[in-house]
Coordinates of C-alpha atoms in Angstrom, one line a residue:
Chain S
M17 CA 0.1 0.0 0.1
T18 CA 1.0 3.6 -0.6
A19 CA 2.9 5.2 2.2
Y20 CA 3.6 8.9 2.8
T21 CA 6.8 9.7 4.4
I22 CA 8.6 13.1 5.1
H23 CA 10.8 12.3 2.0
K24 CA 8.6 14.0 -0.7
K25 CA 10.5 12.7 -3.8
H26 CA 10.4 9.0 -2.7
Y27 CA 7.9 6.7 -3.8
S28 CA 7.1 4.8 -0.7
R29 CA 4.9 1.6 0.0
I30 CA 4.4 -0.4 3.0
L31 CA 4.9 -4.2 2.5
L32 CA 3.0 -6.6 4.6
L33 CA 4.1 -10.4 4.9
K34 CA 2.8 -13.0 7.3
I35 CA 5.7 -14.9 8.6
D36 CA 5.0 -17.6 11.1
N37 CA 1.7 -16.2 11.8
E38 CA 2.8 -12.7 12.5
I39 CA 2.5 -9.8 10.1
Q40 CA 5.8 -8.3 9.3
S41 CA 5.9 -4.6 7.8
V42 CA 8.5 -2.6 6.1
V43 CA 8.6 0.8 4.4
F44 CA 10.0 0.3 0.8
S45 CA 11.1 3.5 -0.7
M46 CA 12.3 4.1 -4.2
Y47 CA 14.1 7.2 -5.2
S48 CA 14.9 7.6 -8.8
N49 CA 17.9 9.1 -10.4
N50 CA 15.8 10.8 -13.0
N51 CA 12.2 11.4 -13.8
A52 CA 12.3 9.5 -17.0
R53 CA 9.7 6.5 -16.9
N54 CA 11.9 3.9 -18.2
E55 CA 11.2 0.2 -18.1
H56 CA 14.0 -0.2 -15.6
F57 CA 14.5 1.6 -12.4
N58 CA 17.5 3.6 -11.8
G59 CA 18.0 4.8 -8.3
E60 CA 18.2 3.8 -4.6
I61 CA 15.9 1.6 -2.6
L62 CA 15.6 2.2 1.1
I63 CA 13.8 -0.3 3.4
T64 CA 13.1 0.9 6.9
D65 CA 10.7 0.0 9.8
L66 CA 7.7 1.9 10.1
N67 CA 9.6 4.6 12.3
G68 CA 12.0 5.1 9.5
V69 CA 14.8 3.2 11.0
F70 CA 17.3 1.9 8.4
L71 CA 16.9 -1.8 7.7
N72 CA 18.7 -2.1 4.2
G73 CA 19.4 -0.2 1.1
Y74 CA 20.4 -0.9 -2.5
R75 CA 21.6 0.9 -5.4
I76 CA 19.9 -0.1 -8.7
T77 CA 21.1 0.5 -12.3
N78 CA 18.9 -0.3 -15.2
G79 CA 16.7 -2.5 -13.0
N80 CA 19.8 -4.5 -11.5
V81 CA 21.1 -4.4 -7.9
I82 CA 24.7 -3.2 -8.1
S83 CA 25.4 -2.4 -4.5
Q84 CA 24.1 -2.7 -0.9
F85 CA 24.2 -0.1 1.7
M86 CA 25.1 -1.1 5.2
K87 CA 24.3 0.9 8.3
G88 CA 27.2 3.0 9.5
N89 CA 27.0 5.8 12.2
F90 CA 23.4 7.3 12.1
K91 CA 23.3 11.0 11.5
S92 CA 21.7 13.2 13.8
P93 CA 18.6 15.1 12.2
S94 CA 20.5 18.3 12.5
S95 CA 23.0 17.0 9.9
L96 CA 20.8 16.0 7.4
N97 CA 21.5 18.6 4.9
K98 CA 25.2 18.4 5.5
S99 CA 27.5 17.7 2.5
F100 CA 28.9 14.4 2.6
S101 CA 31.4 14.0 -0.1
N102 CA 31.4 10.6 -1.9
N103 CA 28.0 9.8 -0.3
C104 CA 25.5 10.9 -2.7
E105 CA 27.2 11.2 -6.2
I106 CA 24.2 10.9 -8.3
H107 CA 21.6 13.2 -6.4
S108 CA 24.2 15.5 -5.2
D109 CA 25.3 16.0 -1.5
D110 CA 22.7 18.5 -0.6
D111 CA 19.7 16.6 -1.9
S112 CA 17.7 15.9 1.5
N113 CA 15.8 13.2 -0.4
C114 CA 18.9 11.0 -1.1
I115 CA 19.0 8.0 0.8
L116 CA 22.8 8.2 1.5
N117 CA 22.3 11.8 2.9
I118 CA 19.3 10.7 5.1
Q119 CA 21.5 8.0 6.8
S120 CA 25.1 7.5 7.2
L121 CA 25.8 4.4 5.2
N122 CA 28.5 2.4 3.7
E123 CA 28.2 1.1 0.1
I124 CA 29.2 -2.3 -0.7
V125 CA 29.3 -3.2 -4.4
I126 CA 27.7 -6.6 -5.2
P127 CA 29.5 -8.6 -7.8
P128 CA 27.4 -8.9 -11.1
K129 CA 25.5 -12.2 -11.9
S130 CA 24.5 -13.4 -15.3
G131 CA 21.3 -11.8 -16.2
G132 CA 21.6 -9.4 -13.2
I133 CA 19.6 -9.4 -9.9
T134 CA 16.2 -7.7 -10.6
Y135 CA 14.6 -8.8 -7.5
L136 CA 15.1 -8.6 -3.7
T137 CA 14.6 -11.7 -1.5
L138 CA 12.4 -11.8 1.4
A139 CA 15.5 -11.7 3.7
D140 CA 16.3 -8.4 1.9
L141 CA 13.1 -7.1 2.9
Y142 CA 12.2 -8.6 6.3
G143 CA 15.8 -9.7 7.5
D144 CA 16.2 -13.3 8.6
H145 CA 12.4 -14.2 8.8
G146 CA 12.0 -14.0 5.1
G147 CA 13.9 -17.3 4.4
G148 CA 16.8 -17.3 1.8
S149 CA 19.3 -14.8 1.5
S150 CA 20.5 -12.5 -1.5
S151 CA 24.0 -14.2 -1.5
T152 CA 22.6 -17.8 -1.9
C153 CA 19.1 -17.7 -3.4
E154 CA 19.1 -17.4 -7.0
V155 CA 16.1 -19.2 -8.4
N156 CA 12.9 -20.5 -7.0
C157 CA 13.3 -18.6 -3.6
N158 CA 11.2 -16.2 -2.0
S159 CA 11.6 -12.8 -3.8
W160 CA 9.8 -9.7 -4.8
N161 CA 10.3 -7.7 -7.9
Y162 CA 10.2 -3.8 -7.3
G163 CA 9.3 -2.9 -10.7
G164 CA 10.4 -0.7 -13.2
A165 CA 10.6 3.1 -13.2
G166 CA 7.1 3.3 -14.8
D167 CA 6.1 2.3 -11.4
Y168 CA 7.9 5.0 -9.6
S169 CA 5.6 7.7 -10.6
P170 CA 2.1 7.1 -9.5
V171 CA -0.1 8.9 -12.1
E172 CA -3.5 8.9 -10.1
T173 CA -2.9 10.4 -7.0
D174 CA -5.3 12.5 -4.8
P175 CA -4.3 16.2 -5.0
C176 CA -5.3 16.3 -1.3
D177 CA -2.6 13.9 -0.7
E178 CA 0.0 15.7 -2.6
I179 CA -0.7 19.0 -1.0
K180 CA -0.6 17.4 2.4
S181 CA 2.7 15.9 1.7
Q182 CA 3.7 19.2 0.4
T183 CA 2.6 21.5 3.2
T184 CA 4.6 19.3 5.6
N185 CA 7.6 19.4 3.9
P186 CA 10.0 21.7 5.8
D187 CA 11.7 23.2 2.5
Y188 CA 8.4 24.1 1.2
K189 CA 6.9 25.4 4.5
A190 CA 10.0 27.5 5.1
K191 CA 9.6 29.3 1.6
I192 CA 5.8 29.7 2.4
E193 CA 6.5 31.4 5.8
I194 CA 9.1 33.7 4.0
L195 CA 6.4 34.7 1.5
K196 CA 3.7 35.3 4.2
G197 CA 6.0 37.9 5.6
K198 CA 6.1 39.8 2.2
T199 CA 2.4 40.3 1.3
G200 CA 2.8 43.8 2.8
L201 CA 5.4 44.8 0.3
K202 CA 4.4 46.9 -2.8
M203 CA 5.9 44.2 -5.2
E204 CA 5.2 40.5 -5.6
T205 CA 7.9 37.9 -4.3
G206 CA 8.1 34.3 -5.4
F207 CA 10.2 31.2 -5.8
S208 CA 10.1 28.4 -8.4
E209 CA 11.0 24.7 -7.5
K210 CA 12.5 21.9 -9.4
A211 CA 11.9 18.3 -9.1
D212 CA 14.7 17.7 -6.9
G213 CA 13.2 20.0 -4.2
T214 CA 15.5 22.9 -4.7
F215 CA 14.0 26.5 -5.0
S216 CA 15.1 29.7 -6.8
E217 CA 14.0 33.2 -6.2
L218 CA 11.9 34.7 -8.9
Q219 CA 13.3 38.1 -10.2
N220 CA 11.0 41.1 -9.9
G221 CA 11.3 44.1 -12.2
S222 CA 13.5 42.5 -14.7
G223 CA 13.6 43.8 -18.2
G224 CA 11.8 46.9 -19.5
T225 CA 11.2 50.2 -17.7
N226 CA 8.4 50.7 -15.2
S227 CA 7.4 47.0 -15.3
N228 CA 6.2 45.3 -12.1
S229 CA 6.7 41.7 -13.6
M230 CA 8.5 38.8 -12.2
S231 CA 10.0 36.5 -14.9
F232 CA 9.2 32.9 -14.6
T233 CA 11.7 30.3 -16.3
I234 CA 10.5 26.9 -16.8
D235 CA 13.3 24.5 -17.5
S236 CA 13.0 20.5 -17.9
N237 CA 12.9 20.2 -14.1
T238 CA 10.7 22.8 -13.0
V239 CA 7.6 21.5 -11.1
G240 CA 5.9 24.5 -9.5
Y241 CA 5.9 28.2 -8.4
M242 CA 4.9 30.0 -5.4
H243 CA 4.3 33.7 -5.2
T244 CA 2.6 36.6 -3.3
H245 CA -0.3 38.8 -4.3
V246 CA 0.2 41.8 -2.1
D247 CA -2.0 43.8 0.0
P248 CA -3.6 47.0 -1.1
Y249 CA -0.9 49.8 -1.4
E250 CA -0.6 53.4 -2.0
S251 CA 1.2 54.2 -5.4
G252 CA 2.7 57.3 -4.1
R253 CA 0.6 59.6 -6.4
Y254 CA -2.3 61.7 -5.4
N255 CA -5.5 62.5 -7.3
S256 CA -7.1 65.8 -8.0
D257 CA -8.3 66.1 -4.8
G258 CA -5.2 65.2 -3.2
E259 CA -6.2 61.9 -2.1
P260 CA -3.7 58.9 -2.3
E261 CA -4.1 56.5 -5.2
L262 CA -4.8 53.1 -3.7
L263 CA -4.2 49.8 -5.6
A264 CA -6.1 46.8 -4.6
P265 CA -4.5 43.6 -6.2
I266 CA -6.8 40.8 -6.6
K267 CA -5.9 38.1 -4.1
M268 CA -6.4 35.3 -6.3
F269 CA -4.7 33.4 -9.2
S270 CA -4.6 35.7 -12.1
P271 CA -4.8 34.5 -15.9
A272 CA -1.1 34.8 -16.2
D273 CA -0.7 32.6 -13.1
V274 CA -3.0 30.0 -14.8
G275 CA -0.9 30.3 -17.9
R276 CA 2.2 29.5 -16.2
F277 CA 0.5 26.6 -14.5
L278 CA -0.5 25.0 -17.8
E279 CA 2.9 25.5 -19.3
L280 CA 4.2 23.7 -16.2
L281 CA 1.8 20.8 -16.8
V282 CA 2.9 20.6 -20.3
N283 CA 6.5 20.8 -19.6
A284 CA 6.1 18.0 -17.0
Q285 CA 4.5 15.8 -19.5
T286 CA 7.3 16.3 -22.1
N287 CA 9.9 15.8 -19.4
N288 CA 8.4 12.7 -17.8
I289 CA 7.6 14.5 -14.5
S290 CA 4.8 13.4 -12.5
I291 CA 1.8 15.5 -13.2
A292 CA 0.7 15.1 -9.7
E293 CA 3.7 17.0 -8.5
V294 CA 2.9 20.1 -10.6
Y295 CA 1.5 23.0 -8.8
G296 CA 1.2 26.9 -8.5
T297 CA 0.8 28.5 -5.1
M298 CA -0.5 32.1 -4.4
I299 CA 0.0 33.5 -1.0
S300 CA -2.0 36.7 0.1
S301 CA -3.2 37.9 3.5
S302 CA -6.7 36.7 2.5
G303 CA -5.5 33.0 2.0
T304 CA -3.0 30.6 0.4
Y305 CA -4.2 28.7 -2.6
N306 CA -2.8 25.9 -4.5
L307 CA -3.5 25.0 -8.2
R308 CA -3.5 21.2 -9.1
F309 CA -4.4 19.3 -12.1
D310 CA -6.6 16.2 -11.8
G311 CA -8.0 16.0 -15.5
N312 CA -6.7 14.3 -18.6
I313 CA -3.3 15.8 -19.5
T314 CA -4.2 15.5 -23.2
D315 CA -6.7 18.3 -22.7
V316 CA -4.2 20.8 -21.4
R317 CA -3.5 23.9 -23.9
T318 CA -1.2 26.6 -23.7
D319 CA -2.2 28.6 -26.6
F320 CA -4.5 31.1 -24.8
N321 CA -4.1 34.8 -25.4
W322 CA -4.3 35.7 -21.8
K323 CA -4.2 39.6 -22.4
E324 CA -7.5 39.2 -24.3
L325 CA -9.0 37.4 -21.3
K326 CA -8.2 39.7 -18.5
S327 CA -11.1 41.9 -18.5
S328 CA -13.4 38.9 -18.4
Y329 CA -11.4 37.8 -15.3
V330 CA -11.7 41.1 -13.7
K331 CA -15.4 41.3 -14.0
A332 CA -16.1 37.7 -13.0
I333 CA -14.1 38.3 -9.8
E334 CA -16.0 41.7 -9.3
D335 CA -19.6 39.9 -9.9
Y336 CA -18.9 36.6 -8.2
G337 CA -16.0 37.2 -5.6
L338 CA -12.4 35.6 -5.5
E339 CA -13.2 31.8 -5.4
K340 CA -16.4 31.5 -7.4
G341 CA -15.2 34.3 -9.9
F342 CA -12.0 32.4 -10.5
L343 CA -13.7 29.1 -10.9
K344 CA -16.3 30.6 -13.3
F345 CA -13.6 32.3 -15.2
I346 CA -11.7 29.1 -15.7
K347 CA -14.7 27.2 -16.8
E348 CA -16.1 29.6 -19.1
N349 CA -12.9 31.2 -20.5
V350 CA -10.4 28.5 -20.4
G351 CA -12.3 25.4 -20.6
V352 CA -9.4 23.0 -19.5
N353 CA -11.2 20.5 -17.3
G354 CA -9.1 19.4 -14.2
I355 CA -7.7 22.7 -13.1
S356 CA -8.5 22.4 -9.4
L357 CA -8.2 25.1 -6.7
Y358 CA -7.4 24.2 -3.2
K359 CA -7.4 26.5 -0.1
I360 CA -4.8 26.0 2.6
K361 CA -6.1 27.5 5.9
T362 CA -4.2 28.9 8.5
N363 CA -4.7 25.8 10.6
G364 CA -3.3 23.6 7.9
A365 CA -6.6 22.3 6.9
I366 CA -7.0 21.9 3.0
E367 CA -10.2 22.5 1.1
N368 CA -11.1 21.8 -2.6
K369 CA -13.1 24.8 -3.9
T370 CA -15.1 23.6 -6.8
L371 CA -18.5 24.6 -8.6
D372 CA -21.4 22.2 -8.5
L373 CA -23.7 21.7 -11.5
N374 CA -25.6 25.0 -10.8
S375 CA -22.5 26.9 -10.5
K376 CA -22.7 27.2 -6.7
L377 CA -19.4 27.3 -5.2
T378 CA -18.8 24.2 -3.1
T379 CA -16.1 23.4 -0.5
I380 CA -14.9 19.9 -0.2
P381 CA -12.6 19.3 3.0
C382 CA -9.6 17.1 2.3
Q383 CA -9.7 13.9 4.6
Chain G
M5 CA -74.4 33.5 -12.4
S6 CA -72.5 34.5 -9.2
I7 CA -70.7 31.3 -9.3
I8 CA -69.4 32.1 -12.7
K9 CA -68.4 35.7 -11.5
N10 CA -66.5 34.2 -8.4
N11 CA -64.6 31.7 -10.7
K12 CA -63.7 34.9 -13.1
M13 CA -62.6 36.7 -10.0
K14 CA -60.5 33.7 -8.7
K15 CA -58.8 33.5 -12.1
I16 CA -58.1 37.2 -12.3
I17 CA -56.4 37.1 -9.0
I18 CA -54.4 34.0 -9.6
I19 CA -53.2 35.4 -12.9
G20 CA -52.3 38.7 -11.2
F21 CA -50.5 36.8 -8.4
I22 CA -48.3 34.8 -11.0
I23 CA -47.6 38.3 -12.9
I24 CA -46.6 39.9 -9.8
T25 CA -44.6 37.1 -8.5
N26 CA -42.6 36.8 -11.9
L27 CA -41.9 40.5 -11.8
S28 CA -40.4 40.2 -8.4
C29 CA -38.3 37.5 -9.2
N30 CA -36.8 39.1 -12.3
A31 CA -36.6 42.3 -10.4
Q32 CA -33.3 44.0 -11.0
Q33 CA -31.4 45.4 -8.1
I34 CA -29.9 48.7 -8.8
I35 CA -26.5 49.4 -7.1
P36 CA -24.9 52.9 -7.5
I37 CA -21.5 52.5 -9.1
E38 CA -19.7 54.1 -6.1
K39 CA -20.7 51.1 -4.0
I40 CA -18.9 48.6 -6.1
I41 CA -15.6 49.1 -4.1
D42 CA -17.5 48.0 -0.9
Y43 CA -18.4 44.6 -2.6
R44 CA -14.9 44.3 -4.0
R45 CA -13.6 44.6 -0.5
T46 CA -15.7 41.8 0.9
E47 CA -14.2 39.5 -1.8
T48 CA -17.4 37.5 -2.0
G49 CA -18.8 39.5 -5.0
L50 CA -22.2 41.2 -5.8
P51 CA -25.5 40.1 -4.2
E52 CA -27.3 37.2 -6.0
G53 CA -29.8 37.9 -8.8
L54 CA -30.0 40.6 -11.5
I55 CA -27.9 43.6 -10.7
Y56 CA -27.5 47.0 -12.6
L57 CA -24.4 48.9 -11.5
K58 CA -25.8 52.2 -12.5
D59 CA -24.3 55.5 -12.5
V60 CA -27.3 57.0 -10.4
N61 CA -25.4 60.0 -9.4
N62 CA -23.8 60.9 -12.8
L63 CA -20.3 60.5 -11.4
L64 CA -18.9 59.6 -14.9
D65 CA -20.2 62.2 -17.1
K66 CA -17.6 64.8 -16.2
Y67 CA -15.0 62.5 -17.8
V68 CA -16.8 62.0 -21.1
G69 CA -15.1 63.6 -24.0
I70 CA -11.5 64.2 -25.6
W71 CA -8.5 64.9 -23.3
K72 CA -5.1 65.9 -24.6
G73 CA -1.7 66.4 -22.9
T74 CA 2.0 65.9 -23.5
Y75 CA 4.5 64.0 -21.3
D76 CA 8.1 63.3 -21.9
T77 CA 8.0 64.8 -25.5
K78 CA 5.0 62.4 -26.4
K79 CA 1.6 63.6 -27.1
Y80 CA -1.4 62.0 -25.7
E81 CA -5.0 62.1 -26.6
F82 CA -7.7 60.0 -24.6
R83 CA -11.1 59.7 -25.9
I84 CA -13.6 58.7 -23.2
T85 CA -17.1 57.4 -23.7
K86 CA -19.8 56.1 -21.3
F87 CA -20.9 52.6 -22.0
T88 CA -23.3 50.1 -20.5
E89 CA -21.7 46.7 -20.3
T90 CA -24.0 43.7 -20.1
R91 CA -22.7 40.4 -18.5
E92 CA -24.3 37.3 -17.3
R93 CA -26.6 38.7 -14.7
V94 CA -24.9 42.1 -14.1
K95 CA -25.3 45.4 -16.2
E96 CA -22.7 48.0 -15.4
D97 CA -22.1 51.6 -16.4
I98 CA -18.3 52.1 -17.2
L99 CA -16.2 54.3 -19.1
L100 CA -14.2 53.3 -22.0
I101 CA -11.1 54.8 -23.0
R102 CA -9.3 55.0 -26.5
Y103 CA -6.3 56.8 -27.2
I104 CA -3.7 58.2 -29.6
I105 CA -0.1 58.4 -28.6
T106 CA 2.5 60.1 -31.0
E107 CA 6.1 61.0 -30.9
A108 CA 7.0 64.8 -31.0
N109 CA 7.8 64.2 -34.7
G110 CA 4.3 63.1 -35.3
T111 CA 5.0 59.2 -35.7
E112 CA 2.1 57.4 -34.2
I113 CA 3.2 54.9 -31.4
E114 CA -0.4 53.6 -30.8
N115 CA -3.9 54.4 -32.0
T116 CA -7.0 52.4 -30.5
T117 CA -9.6 55.0 -31.5
M118 CA -11.0 52.9 -34.3
L119 CA -11.5 49.6 -32.2
P120 CA -14.8 48.2 -31.4
D121 CA -16.1 48.4 -27.8
N122 CA -15.1 44.8 -26.9
N123 CA -11.6 44.9 -28.2
Y124 CA -9.1 44.1 -25.5
L125 CA -7.0 47.4 -26.2
V126 CA -9.9 49.6 -25.3
V127 CA -9.5 50.5 -21.4
R128 CA -12.5 49.4 -19.3
G129 CA -13.7 51.0 -16.2
D130 CA -13.9 49.0 -13.0
Y131 CA -14.8 51.1 -9.9
I132 CA -14.5 54.4 -8.1
D133 CA -12.4 54.8 -5.0
R134 CA -12.8 58.4 -3.3
S135 CA -12.3 60.9 -6.3
S136 CA -10.4 58.5 -8.5
Y137 CA -11.9 56.3 -11.1
L138 CA -9.8 53.0 -11.8
L139 CA -9.8 51.1 -15.3
T140 CA -8.2 47.9 -16.5
Y141 CA -5.7 48.5 -19.3
I142 CA -4.0 46.1 -21.4
G143 CA -1.4 46.9 -24.2
K144 CA -0.4 45.0 -27.1
K145 CA 2.5 43.4 -25.1
G146 CA -0.1 42.7 -22.2
N147 CA 1.3 39.1 -21.8
C148 CA 4.8 40.7 -21.0
G149 CA 3.4 43.1 -18.3
Q150 CA 2.2 45.9 -20.5
S151 CA -1.1 46.1 -18.5
G152 CA -2.3 47.5 -15.2
T153 CA -4.7 49.9 -13.6
I154 CA -5.3 53.3 -14.9
F155 CA -6.3 56.0 -12.4
I156 CA -8.0 59.2 -13.6
S157 CA -9.5 62.0 -11.6
T158 CA -10.9 65.5 -12.3
S159 CA -11.8 68.1 -9.9
I160 CA -14.3 71.1 -9.5
K161 CA -11.0 73.2 -8.9
S162 CA -10.1 73.2 -12.6
N163 CA -13.9 73.3 -13.2
Y164 CA -13.6 69.7 -14.5
N165 CA -11.3 70.9 -17.5
Q166 CA -8.3 69.3 -16.2
M167 CA -7.6 65.6 -15.5
L168 CA -4.8 63.6 -13.8
L169 CA -4.0 60.2 -15.3
S170 CA -1.6 57.5 -14.5
L171 CA -0.8 53.8 -14.9
E172 CA 0.2 51.5 -12.0
P173 CA 1.8 48.5 -14.0
E174 CA 0.3 45.1 -13.2
Q175 CA 2.3 42.6 -11.1
M176 CA 2.3 39.5 -13.0
L177 CA 4.2 36.3 -13.4
I178 CA 5.4 36.5 -17.0
S179 CA 6.8 33.8 -19.1
A180 CA 10.5 34.2 -19.8
K181 CA 10.1 32.2 -22.8
D182 CA 7.4 34.4 -24.2
C183 CA 9.1 37.6 -22.9
P184 CA 12.8 36.9 -23.2
N185 CA 13.7 40.6 -22.5
G186 CA 11.6 40.5 -19.3
G187 CA 8.7 43.0 -18.8
A188 CA 7.7 45.2 -21.6
A189 CA 8.2 48.9 -21.5
Q190 CA 5.1 50.9 -20.8
I191 CA 3.7 53.4 -23.5
I192 CA 1.1 55.2 -20.9
P193 CA 3.1 56.9 -18.3
K194 CA 3.5 55.7 -14.8
S195 CA 4.1 59.4 -13.7
Q196 CA 0.9 61.3 -13.4
I197 CA 0.0 63.3 -16.6
T198 CA -2.1 66.3 -16.8
L199 CA -4.7 66.5 -19.7
T200 CA -6.9 69.2 -20.7
K201 CA -10.4 68.8 -22.0
Q202 CA -11.0 69.8 -25.5

């Protein structure tokens, strides 16, 4: 069964086996070296107990077990992000998801066998209870095939689960907290995120004169963005009666924000990134919202002329309010099914905002 | 005879009742345009039902006409008209602005005066905040940040013959791919421009 761990990039499952009338359980996590959905898995496998204590680990190349990790001195949590040279050569030493950075391990190369080792024995998974061992058992023994990289990226994932996992990720949380402190500025602030969990700050005011825009670069690894929509602010100019001009930005995803989200989806599809991981986040003093996609990826288009839709958007928000106005705009002017809006409340609760058949705003709390 | 009369009366009363009910169901609620900002602040939109956001107090009329001015060697001409926009369940009195911007040597930078009412380059009114009227502006490079809110205001002090106009550029997430040079330059001045009624 699927397991959710603090390591967002891992594909984790709980494996259950009845041995001598006792249910044995382990958490089996796979962390791919790349996002490609190949027939064969490339990456690391971590086997822990339900508390995350290391039991066993392997490096897999083209589906074959090439080395085994043995427990060394366990790292304290505060040193998780420390660089350990020669530890995580593939995912880099500062990748907090890399199994070699999570636990201090020694790597032992397993001699190649004809045909390769494409399975793990029950002894590998459950220790001595499983019967057989990786060194002696080659045929007709109790073993389990972990599958290819195609199994690595679950396609049908509940966005609620993805957002829950995201909002408990310490790196994401830290960035959200930074942005929550910046909604009182006169300019938007934001970050983009790559599939490996690293963030880059978006540059504001780049390019032409008098532009308030932030430039968002999507490369083959980009999975999401988060940015602020700021509070009402004074422009610094005064009207004919000497009153300050007051700007009141709309505290909801704009058409351009939706455009960038759709571009991320197409980019993910092109680069074999899990669609379930793609997100857009908007942080304002009225609420934090998340865009997710749970439709058919082949329905996604990016050829909208957003500037021509801007006026309809502004009036939809004026007539129906932030949430309903946004959803009606998406339904009537964008028409891509599956663009889903989630609100993340200050207490951490997550709500899906949707329109029912009568276009009534409906709130569905995530379980 | 009296039974027939009674039945007739009943029918008339029922039909009358149906007509009144229908009228009240379809009744349009009129909200003065200066109240739009209050609903905007609630973030939950306008009340249910049919709404007419009406310029009950003729607050927009003083802007209607042709306004000219110069800023940074460029010449600006703004043509302002009053228009009633019809949406799904809302009608709204707004101002539309079309404009001509020319270089000092007469070269035209932009001219939207011939465009139809629903063209995206025609600036559309939003709401009144104190003595300012705010409108949504989108330029041809609107996908790269050439867009924002235009503020206009005019006062009794100038006998409504002078108008201040400025642009607050939109804060947006632009695509680095579509806008390789970053945000596009604005053609409407961010600094306030003083215009004179023609």
